[in-house]
PDB file of C-alpha atoms in Angstrom:
ATOM      1  CA  ASN U   1      16.153   9.925  -4.927  1.00 63.00           C
ATOM      2  CA  ALA U   2      13.844  12.949  -4.706  1.00 70.00           C
ATOM      3  CA  GLY U   3      11.474  11.848  -7.516  1.00 91.00           C
ATOM      4  CA  VAL U   4       8.329  13.976  -7.487  1.00 94.00           C
ATOM      5  CA  THR U   5       8.211  16.603  -4.771  1.00 94.00           C
ATOM      6  CA  GLN U   6       5.137  18.642  -3.994  1.00 95.00           C
ATOM      7  CA  THR U   7       4.527  21.359  -1.435  1.00 95.00           C
ATOM      8  CA  PRO U   8       2.866  22.190   0.838  1.00 96.00           C
ATOM      9  CA  LYS U   9       1.812  18.896   2.390  1.00 94.00           C
ATOM     10  CA  PHE U  10      -1.045  20.455   4.334  1.00 95.00           C
ATOM     11  CA  ARG U  11      -2.897  23.721   3.890  1.00 96.00           C
ATOM     12  CA  ILE U  12      -6.094  25.298   5.110  1.00 96.00           C
ATOM     13  CA  LEU U  13      -7.603  27.985   2.918  1.00 96.00           C
ATOM     14  CA  LYS U  14     -10.514  30.316   3.401  1.00 96.00           C
ATOM     15  CA  ILE U  15     -13.200  30.499   0.730  1.00 97.00           C
ATOM     16  CA  GLY U  16     -12.125  32.876  -2.003  1.00 96.00           C
ATOM     17  CA  GLN U  17      -8.420  32.747  -1.236  1.00 96.00           C
ATOM     18  CA  SER U  18      -5.862  31.763  -3.826  1.00 96.00           C
ATOM     19  CA  MET U  19      -2.888  29.494  -3.592  1.00 96.00           C
ATOM     20  CA  THR U  20      -0.406  27.535  -5.641  1.00 97.00           C
ATOM     21  CA  LEU U  21       0.576  23.933  -5.121  1.00 98.00           C
ATOM     22  CA  GLN U  22       4.154  23.470  -6.190  1.00 98.00           C
ATOM     23  CA  CYS U  23       5.423  20.374  -7.954  1.00 97.00           C
ATOM     24  CA  THR U  24       8.874  19.550  -9.195  1.00 97.00           C
ATOM     25  CA  GLN U  25      10.455  16.375 -10.512  1.00 96.00           C
ATOM     26  CA  ASP U  26      14.100  15.547 -10.993  1.00 94.00           C
ATOM     27  CA  MET U  27      13.713  12.540 -13.289  1.00 91.00           C
ATOM     28  CA  ASN U  28      13.743  14.537 -16.533  1.00 91.00           C
ATOM     29  CA  HIS U  29      10.236  13.335 -17.267  1.00 91.00           C
ATOM     30  CA  ASN U  30       8.373  14.936 -20.131  1.00 90.00           C
ATOM     31  CA  TYR U  31       4.887  14.247 -18.862  1.00 90.00           C
ATOM     32  CA  MET U  32       3.442  15.694 -15.695  1.00 92.00           C
ATOM     33  CA  TYR U  33      -0.004  15.445 -14.159  1.00 93.00           C
ATOM     34  CA  TRP U  34      -2.175  16.812 -11.394  1.00 96.00           C
ATOM     35  CA  TYR U  35      -4.794  14.558  -9.839  1.00 95.00           C
ATOM     36  CA  ARG U  36      -7.242  15.062  -7.019  1.00 96.00           C
ATOM     37  CA  GLN U  37      -8.473  12.340  -4.718  1.00 94.00           C
ATOM     38  CA  ASP U  38     -11.774  12.690  -2.893  1.00 91.00           C
ATOM     39  CA  PRO U  39     -12.793  10.369  -0.032  1.00 82.00           C
ATOM     40  CA  GLY U  40     -13.839   6.938  -1.247  1.00 79.00           C
ATOM     41  CA  MET U  41     -13.014   7.811  -4.812  1.00 81.00           C
ATOM     42  CA  GLY U  42     -10.161   7.089  -7.109  1.00 84.00           C
ATOM     43  CA  LEU U  43      -7.978   9.793  -8.517  1.00 90.00           C
ATOM     44  CA  LYS U  44      -9.295  12.160 -11.132  1.00 92.00           C
ATOM     45  CA  LEU U  45      -7.105  14.043 -13.564  1.00 92.00           C
ATOM     46  CA  ILE U  46      -7.186  17.837 -13.315  1.00 95.00           C
ATOM     47  CA  TYR U  47      -4.545  18.909 -15.837  1.00 94.00           C
ATOM     48  CA  TYR U  48      -1.594  17.381 -17.586  1.00 92.00           C
ATOM     49  CA  SER U  49       1.400  18.517 -19.578  1.00 92.00           C
ATOM     50  CA  VAL U  50       3.369  16.742 -22.285  1.00 89.00           C
ATOM     51  CA  GLY U  51       6.311  19.088 -22.103  1.00 91.00           C
ATOM     52  CA  ALA U  52       7.449  22.596 -21.268  1.00 93.00           C
ATOM     53  CA  GLY U  53       5.011  25.170 -22.581  1.00 94.00           C
ATOM     54  CA  ILE U  54       2.224  22.670 -23.249  1.00 94.00           C
ATOM     55  CA  THR U  55      -0.691  21.968 -20.938  1.00 95.00           C
ATOM     56  CA  ASP U  56      -4.110  20.442 -21.377  1.00 92.00           C
ATOM     57  CA  LYS U  57      -7.272  19.876 -19.392  1.00 93.00           C
ATOM     58  CA  GLY U  58      -8.107  16.603 -17.758  1.00 91.00           C
ATOM     59  CA  GLU U  59     -11.423  15.359 -16.418  1.00 89.00           C
ATOM     60  CA  VAL U  60     -11.994  17.999 -13.697  1.00 94.00           C
ATOM     61  CA  PRO U  61     -10.152  21.244 -14.647  1.00 96.00           C
ATOM     62  CA  ASN U  62     -12.694  23.828 -13.467  1.00 96.00           C
ATOM     63  CA  GLY U  63     -11.366  26.132 -10.770  1.00 96.00           C
ATOM     64  CA  TYR U  64      -7.718  25.364 -11.499  1.00 97.00           C
ATOM     65  CA  ASN U  65      -4.918  26.652 -13.671  1.00 97.00           C
ATOM     66  CA  VAL U  66      -1.492  25.282 -14.488  1.00 97.00           C
ATOM     67  CA  SER U  67       1.670  26.329 -16.200  1.00 96.00           C
ATOM     68  CA  ARG U  68       4.755  24.484 -17.392  1.00 97.00           C
ATOM     69  CA  SER U  69       7.616  26.892 -17.930  1.00 96.00           C
ATOM     70  CA  THR U  70      10.290  24.270 -17.320  1.00 96.00           C
ATOM     71  CA  THR U  71      10.542  20.508 -17.646  1.00 95.00           C
ATOM     72  CA  GLU U  72      10.946  20.165 -13.904  1.00 96.00           C
ATOM     73  CA  ASP U  73       8.095  22.309 -12.555  1.00 97.00           C
ATOM     74  CA  PHE U  74       4.326  22.032 -12.886  1.00 98.00           C
ATOM     75  CA  PRO U  75       2.517  24.268 -10.390  1.00 98.00           C
ATOM     76  CA  LEU U  76      -1.242  24.066  -9.848  1.00 98.00           C
ATOM     77  CA  ARG U  77      -3.079  27.267  -8.992  1.00 97.00           C
ATOM     78  CA  LEU U  78      -6.423  27.654  -7.276  1.00 96.00           C
ATOM     79  CA  GLU U  79      -7.701  31.166  -7.952  1.00 89.00           C
ATOM     80  CA  LEU U  80     -10.855  31.378  -5.827  1.00 93.00           C
ATOM     81  CA  ALA U  81     -10.900  28.501  -3.400  1.00 95.00           C
ATOM     82  CA  ALA U  82     -14.237  26.783  -2.835  1.00 96.00           C
ATOM     83  CA  PRO U  83     -15.236  24.079  -0.340  1.00 96.00           C
ATOM     84  CA  SER U  84     -15.623  21.661  -3.253  1.00 95.00           C
ATOM     85  CA  GLN U  85     -11.883  21.892  -3.755  1.00 96.00           C
ATOM     86  CA  THR U  86     -11.197  20.308  -0.391  1.00 96.00           C
ATOM     87  CA  SER U  87      -9.273  17.248  -1.455  1.00 96.00           C
ATOM     88  CA  VAL U  88      -5.930  15.528  -1.590  1.00 96.00           C
ATOM     89  CA  TYR U  89      -3.879  16.605  -4.572  1.00 97.00           C
ATOM     90  CA  PHE U  90      -1.245  14.473  -6.228  1.00 96.00           C
ATOM     91  CA  CYS U  91       1.341  15.593  -8.705  1.00 96.00           C
ATOM     92  CA  ALA U  92       2.825  12.899 -10.922  1.00 93.00           C
ATOM     93  CA  SER U  93       5.200  12.437 -13.801  1.00 91.00           C
ATOM     94  CA  SER U  94       6.186   9.904 -16.436  1.00 87.00           C
ATOM     95  CA  TYR U  95       9.005   9.751 -18.929  1.00 82.00           C
ATOM     96  CA  ASP U  96       6.953   9.387 -22.051  1.00 71.00           C
ATOM     97  CA  GLN U  97       3.354   9.120 -23.121  1.00 60.00           C
ATOM     98  CA  GLY U  98       1.131   8.074 -20.235  1.00 49.00           C
ATOM     99  CA  ALA U  99       0.026   4.802 -21.737  1.00 54.00           C
ATOM    100  CA  GLY U 100       2.467   2.080 -20.858  1.00 63.00           C
ATOM    101  CA  ASN U 101       4.828   4.261 -18.938  1.00 72.00           C
ATOM    102  CA  THR U 102       4.805   4.098 -15.211  1.00 79.00           C
ATOM    103  CA  ILE U 103       3.494   7.237 -13.595  1.00 84.00           C
ATOM    104  CA  TYR U 104       5.266   8.221 -10.410  1.00 88.00           C
ATOM    105  CA  PHE U 105       3.417  10.197  -7.776  1.00 91.00           C
ATOM    106  CA  GLY U 106       4.374  12.764  -5.214  1.00 93.00           C
ATOM    107  CA  GLU U 107       3.400  12.316  -1.594  1.00 91.00           C
ATOM    108  CA  GLY U 108       0.211  14.322  -1.831  1.00 94.00           C
ATOM    109  CA  SER U 109      -1.020  17.695  -0.585  1.00 96.00           C
ATOM    110  CA  TRP U 110      -3.977  17.813   1.793  1.00 95.00           C
ATOM    111  CA  LEU U 111      -6.030  20.941   1.132  1.00 96.00           C
ATOM    112  CA  THR U 112      -9.008  22.045   3.196  1.00 96.00           C
ATOM    113  CA  VAL U 113     -11.168  25.004   2.175  1.00 96.00           C
ATOM    114  CA  VAL U 114     -13.278  26.463   4.960  1.00 95.00           C
TER     115      VAL U 114
ATOM    116  CA  ALA Z   1     -14.774   5.133 -22.690  1.00 73.00           C
ATOM    117  CA  GLN Z   2     -12.401   3.443 -20.343  1.00 84.00           C
ATOM    118  CA  LYS Z   3     -13.541   2.413 -16.896  1.00 92.00           C
ATOM    119  CA  VAL Z   4     -12.101   0.544 -13.936  1.00 95.00           C
ATOM    120  CA  THR Z   5     -14.296  -1.120 -11.335  1.00 97.00           C
ATOM    121  CA  GLN Z   6     -13.136  -2.277  -7.948  1.00 97.00           C
ATOM    122  CA  ALA Z   7     -16.296  -3.692  -6.474  1.00 96.00           C
ATOM    123  CA  GLN Z   8     -14.797  -4.405  -3.060  1.00 97.00           C
ATOM    124  CA  THR Z   9     -14.874  -1.192  -1.085  1.00 95.00           C
ATOM    125  CA  GLU Z  10     -13.312  -2.692   2.027  1.00 97.00           C
ATOM    126  CA  ILE Z  11     -11.875  -6.067   2.950  1.00 97.00           C
ATOM    127  CA  SER Z  12     -10.844  -7.138   6.425  1.00 97.00           C
ATOM    128  CA  VAL Z  13      -8.875 -10.314   7.079  1.00 97.00           C
ATOM    129  CA  VAL Z  14      -6.775 -11.716   9.844  1.00 97.00           C
ATOM    130  CA  GLU Z  15      -3.039 -11.710   9.439  1.00 97.00           C
ATOM    131  CA  LYS Z  16      -1.599 -14.634   7.477  1.00 97.00           C
ATOM    132  CA  GLU Z  17      -4.764 -15.151   5.473  1.00 97.00           C
ATOM    133  CA  ASP Z  18      -4.629 -14.899   1.699  1.00 97.00           C
ATOM    134  CA  VAL Z  19      -6.680 -12.143   0.142  1.00 97.00           C
ATOM    135  CA  THR Z  20      -7.616 -11.276  -3.442  1.00 98.00           C
ATOM    136  CA  LEU Z  21      -8.485  -7.804  -4.647  1.00 98.00           C
ATOM    137  CA  ASP Z  22     -10.646  -7.702  -7.732  1.00 98.00           C
ATOM    138  CA  CYS Z  23     -10.287  -5.345 -10.661  1.00 98.00           C
ATOM    139  CA  VAL Z  24     -12.491  -5.308 -13.750  1.00 98.00           C
ATOM    140  CA  TYR Z  25     -11.827  -2.916 -16.596  1.00 97.00           C
ATOM    141  CA  GLU Z  26     -13.525  -1.686 -19.746  1.00 95.00           C
ATOM    142  CA  THR Z  27     -11.770  -0.418 -22.817  1.00 91.00           C
ATOM    143  CA  ARG Z  28     -12.282  -0.352 -26.568  1.00 88.00           C
ATOM    144  CA  ASP Z  29      -8.564  -0.301 -27.293  1.00 86.00           C
ATOM    145  CA  THR Z  30      -6.692  -3.475 -28.122  1.00 87.00           C
ATOM    146  CA  THR Z  31      -3.529  -2.020 -26.650  1.00 87.00           C
ATOM    147  CA  TYR Z  32      -3.734  -0.894 -23.085  1.00 89.00           C
ATOM    148  CA  TYR Z  33      -1.896  -1.054 -19.791  1.00 89.00           C
ATOM    149  CA  LEU Z  34      -3.018  -2.013 -16.333  1.00 91.00           C
ATOM    150  CA  PHE Z  35      -1.490  -0.900 -13.072  1.00 91.00           C
ATOM    151  CA  TRP Z  36      -1.809  -1.502  -9.371  1.00 95.00           C
ATOM    152  CA  TYR Z  37      -0.875   1.158  -6.817  1.00 94.00           C
ATOM    153  CA  LYS Z  38      -0.757   0.938  -3.045  1.00 95.00           C
ATOM    154  CA  GLN Z  39      -1.698   3.862  -0.802  1.00 93.00           C
ATOM    155  CA  PRO Z  40      -0.611   3.192   2.779  1.00 93.00           C
ATOM    156  CA  PRO Z  41      -2.021   5.234   5.692  1.00 90.00           C
ATOM    157  CA  SER Z  42       0.753   7.792   5.209  1.00 88.00           C
ATOM    158  CA  GLY Z  43      -0.955   8.762   1.948  1.00 87.00           C
ATOM    159  CA  GLU Z  44       1.627   8.380  -0.787  1.00 88.00           C
ATOM    160  CA  LEU Z  45       0.941   6.290  -3.878  1.00 90.00           C
ATOM    161  CA  VAL Z  46       3.336   3.442  -4.433  1.00 91.00           C
ATOM    162  CA  PHE Z  47       3.605   1.767  -7.824  1.00 89.00           C
ATOM    163  CA  LEU Z  48       3.298  -2.027  -7.633  1.00 93.00           C
ATOM    164  CA  ILE Z  49       2.985  -3.407 -11.138  1.00 90.00           C
ATOM    165  CA  ARG Z  50       2.352  -2.587 -14.791  1.00 88.00           C
ATOM    166  CA  ARG Z  51       1.009  -5.078 -17.319  1.00 88.00           C
ATOM    167  CA  ASN Z  52       0.356  -4.570 -21.016  1.00 87.00           C
ATOM    168  CA  SER Z  53      -2.581  -6.084 -22.846  1.00 89.00           C
ATOM    169  CA  PHE Z  54      -0.431  -8.462 -24.868  1.00 88.00           C
ATOM    170  CA  ASP Z  55       1.117 -10.142 -21.882  1.00 83.00           C
ATOM    171  CA  GLU Z  56      -1.316 -12.385 -20.066  1.00 83.00           C
ATOM    172  CA  GLN Z  57       1.291 -14.172 -18.051  1.00 82.00           C
ATOM    173  CA  ASN Z  58       0.603 -14.104 -14.383  1.00 84.00           C
ATOM    174  CA  GLU Z  59       3.236 -12.465 -12.266  1.00 85.00           C
ATOM    175  CA  ILE Z  60       4.508 -13.227  -8.816  1.00 86.00           C
ATOM    176  CA  SER Z  61       6.620 -10.956  -6.679  1.00 88.00           C
ATOM    177  CA  GLY Z  62       7.217 -12.359  -3.242  1.00 93.00           C
ATOM    178  CA  ARG Z  63       3.855 -12.566  -1.494  1.00 94.00           C
ATOM    179  CA  TYR Z  64       2.164 -10.599  -4.270  1.00 95.00           C
ATOM    180  CA  SER Z  65       0.713 -12.135  -7.404  1.00 94.00           C
ATOM    181  CA  TRP Z  66      -1.387 -10.817 -10.236  1.00 94.00           C
ATOM    182  CA  ASN Z  67      -3.812 -12.682 -12.464  1.00 94.00           C
ATOM    183  CA  PHE Z  68      -4.589 -11.036 -15.784  1.00 94.00           C
ATOM    184  CA  GLN Z  69      -7.451 -12.519 -17.808  1.00 93.00           C
ATOM    185  CA  LYS Z  70      -8.461 -10.706 -20.975  1.00 92.00           C
ATOM    186  CA  SER Z  71     -11.435 -13.026 -21.452  1.00 93.00           C
ATOM    187  CA  THR Z  72     -13.062 -11.614 -18.329  1.00 95.00           C
ATOM    188  CA  SER Z  73     -11.381  -8.168 -18.475  1.00 95.00           C
ATOM    189  CA  SER Z  74      -9.956  -8.697 -15.035  1.00 96.00           C
ATOM    190  CA  PHE Z  75      -6.626  -7.976 -13.394  1.00 96.00           C
ATOM    191  CA  ASN Z  76      -6.841  -9.352  -9.884  1.00 97.00           C
ATOM    192  CA  PHE Z  77      -4.264  -8.957  -7.157  1.00 97.00           C
ATOM    193  CA  THR Z  78      -3.592 -11.592  -4.504  1.00 96.00           C
ATOM    194  CA  ILE Z  79      -1.613 -11.173  -1.332  1.00 97.00           C
ATOM    195  CA  THR Z  80      -0.487 -14.459   0.195  1.00 96.00           C
ATOM    196  CA  ALA Z  81       0.095 -14.770   3.922  1.00 97.00           C
ATOM    197  CA  SER Z  82      -1.025 -11.198   4.538  1.00 97.00           C
ATOM    198  CA  GLN Z  83       0.752  -8.995   7.032  1.00 97.00           C
ATOM    199  CA  VAL Z  84      -0.350  -5.950   8.989  1.00 96.00           C
ATOM    200  CA  VAL Z  85       1.955  -3.805   6.844  1.00 96.00           C
ATOM    201  CA  ASP Z  86      -0.179  -4.724   3.839  1.00 97.00           C
ATOM    202  CA  SER Z  87      -2.997  -2.623   5.267  1.00 97.00           C
ATOM    203  CA  ALA Z  88      -3.623   0.108   2.723  1.00 97.00           C
ATOM    204  CA  VAL Z  89      -5.918   1.268  -0.025  1.00 96.00           C
ATOM    205  CA  TYR Z  90      -5.127  -0.441  -3.291  1.00 97.00           C
ATOM    206  CA  PHE Z  91      -5.956   1.121  -6.632  1.00 95.00           C
ATOM    207  CA  CYS Z  92      -6.239  -0.552  -9.982  1.00 96.00           C
ATOM    208  CA  ALA Z  93      -5.738   1.732 -12.983  1.00 92.00           C
ATOM    209  CA  LEU Z  94      -5.937   1.600 -16.765  1.00 91.00           C
ATOM    210  CA  SER Z  95      -4.200   3.492 -19.529  1.00 86.00           C
ATOM    211  CA  GLU Z  96      -5.148   3.213 -23.185  1.00 80.00           C
ATOM    212  CA  ALA Z  97      -2.442   3.423 -25.816  1.00 69.00           C
ATOM    213  CA  GLY Z  98      -4.764   5.334 -28.093  1.00 56.00           C
ATOM    214  CA  GLY Z  99      -6.019   7.581 -25.384  1.00 51.00           C
ATOM    215  CA  GLY Z 100      -3.382  10.238 -25.672  1.00 53.00           C
ATOM    216  CA  ALA Z 101      -1.250  11.521 -22.862  1.00 56.00           C
ATOM    217  CA  ASP Z 102      -3.934  11.973 -20.284  1.00 62.00           C
ATOM    218  CA  GLY Z 103      -2.645   9.537 -17.738  1.00 71.00           C
ATOM    219  CA  LEU Z 104      -4.549   6.875 -15.883  1.00 83.00           C
ATOM    220  CA  THR Z 105      -8.148   6.011 -15.165  1.00 89.00           C
ATOM    221  CA  PHE Z 106      -8.392   4.791 -11.597  1.00 92.00           C
ATOM    222  CA  GLY Z 107     -10.837   2.537  -9.829  1.00 94.00           C
ATOM    223  CA  LYS Z 108     -12.248   3.787  -6.552  1.00 94.00           C
ATOM    224  CA  GLY Z 109      -9.880   1.642  -4.556  1.00 95.00           C
ATOM    225  CA  THR Z 110     -10.193  -1.223  -2.106  1.00 96.00           C
ATOM    226  CA  HIS Z 111      -9.398  -0.550   1.520  1.00 96.00           C
ATOM    227  CA  LEU Z 112      -7.598  -3.604   2.850  1.00 98.00           C
ATOM    228  CA  ILE Z 113      -7.418  -4.065   6.603  1.00 97.00           C
ATOM    229  CA  ILE Z 114      -5.152  -6.741   7.986  1.00 97.00           C
ATOM    230  CA  GLN Z 115      -5.939  -7.480  11.607  1.00 96.00           C
ATOM    231  CA  PRO Z 116      -3.208  -8.887  13.856  1.00 94.00           C
TER     232      PRO Z 116
END
């Protein structure tokens, strides 16, 4: 029952460093998503993917990049970390189109940029 | 544009009290889906319920119940006989059928504190 697995769970980055948040799902879901959650706010969509090789921007894509080489994996890359990217990041997946299909979330990755 | 409003930022009640979390949504679509997620202190997001716009039947699951009213664009969540383990942040979310594959629009969440 792995579901959506994301790593690392916690990370501290220095300004300007780069890193990749890994996400993998074992439910054979076509759709995958990256959200960020800031204190007191709901989740905001960064990027999403409707299948291998296809990605698209969400509401807050600036400063991030994604790739989807396989159905299972959807890594999120921060190229030049900035303090504004301090947040909790959630990877998620759903079987089919987002509307109407339950989206399942990973356990979150706490990222601090100092 | 779609929008979800959870006006209650924080609610604190004593254990065993009933509590209702409000959710008001805006959408131009006639087909849409509403969700509730729970985020306990450990941080993960736990799916609670999904409701489509054509099904206005209220739903009960144990101590949890949901009241969906299209006339007031509301999808409220009630916990009966609250327990300390219910303490969490609860998010209401909306997905439009015509909105493509871009996931959910979340409210800002309601932090529920159940005091022993």
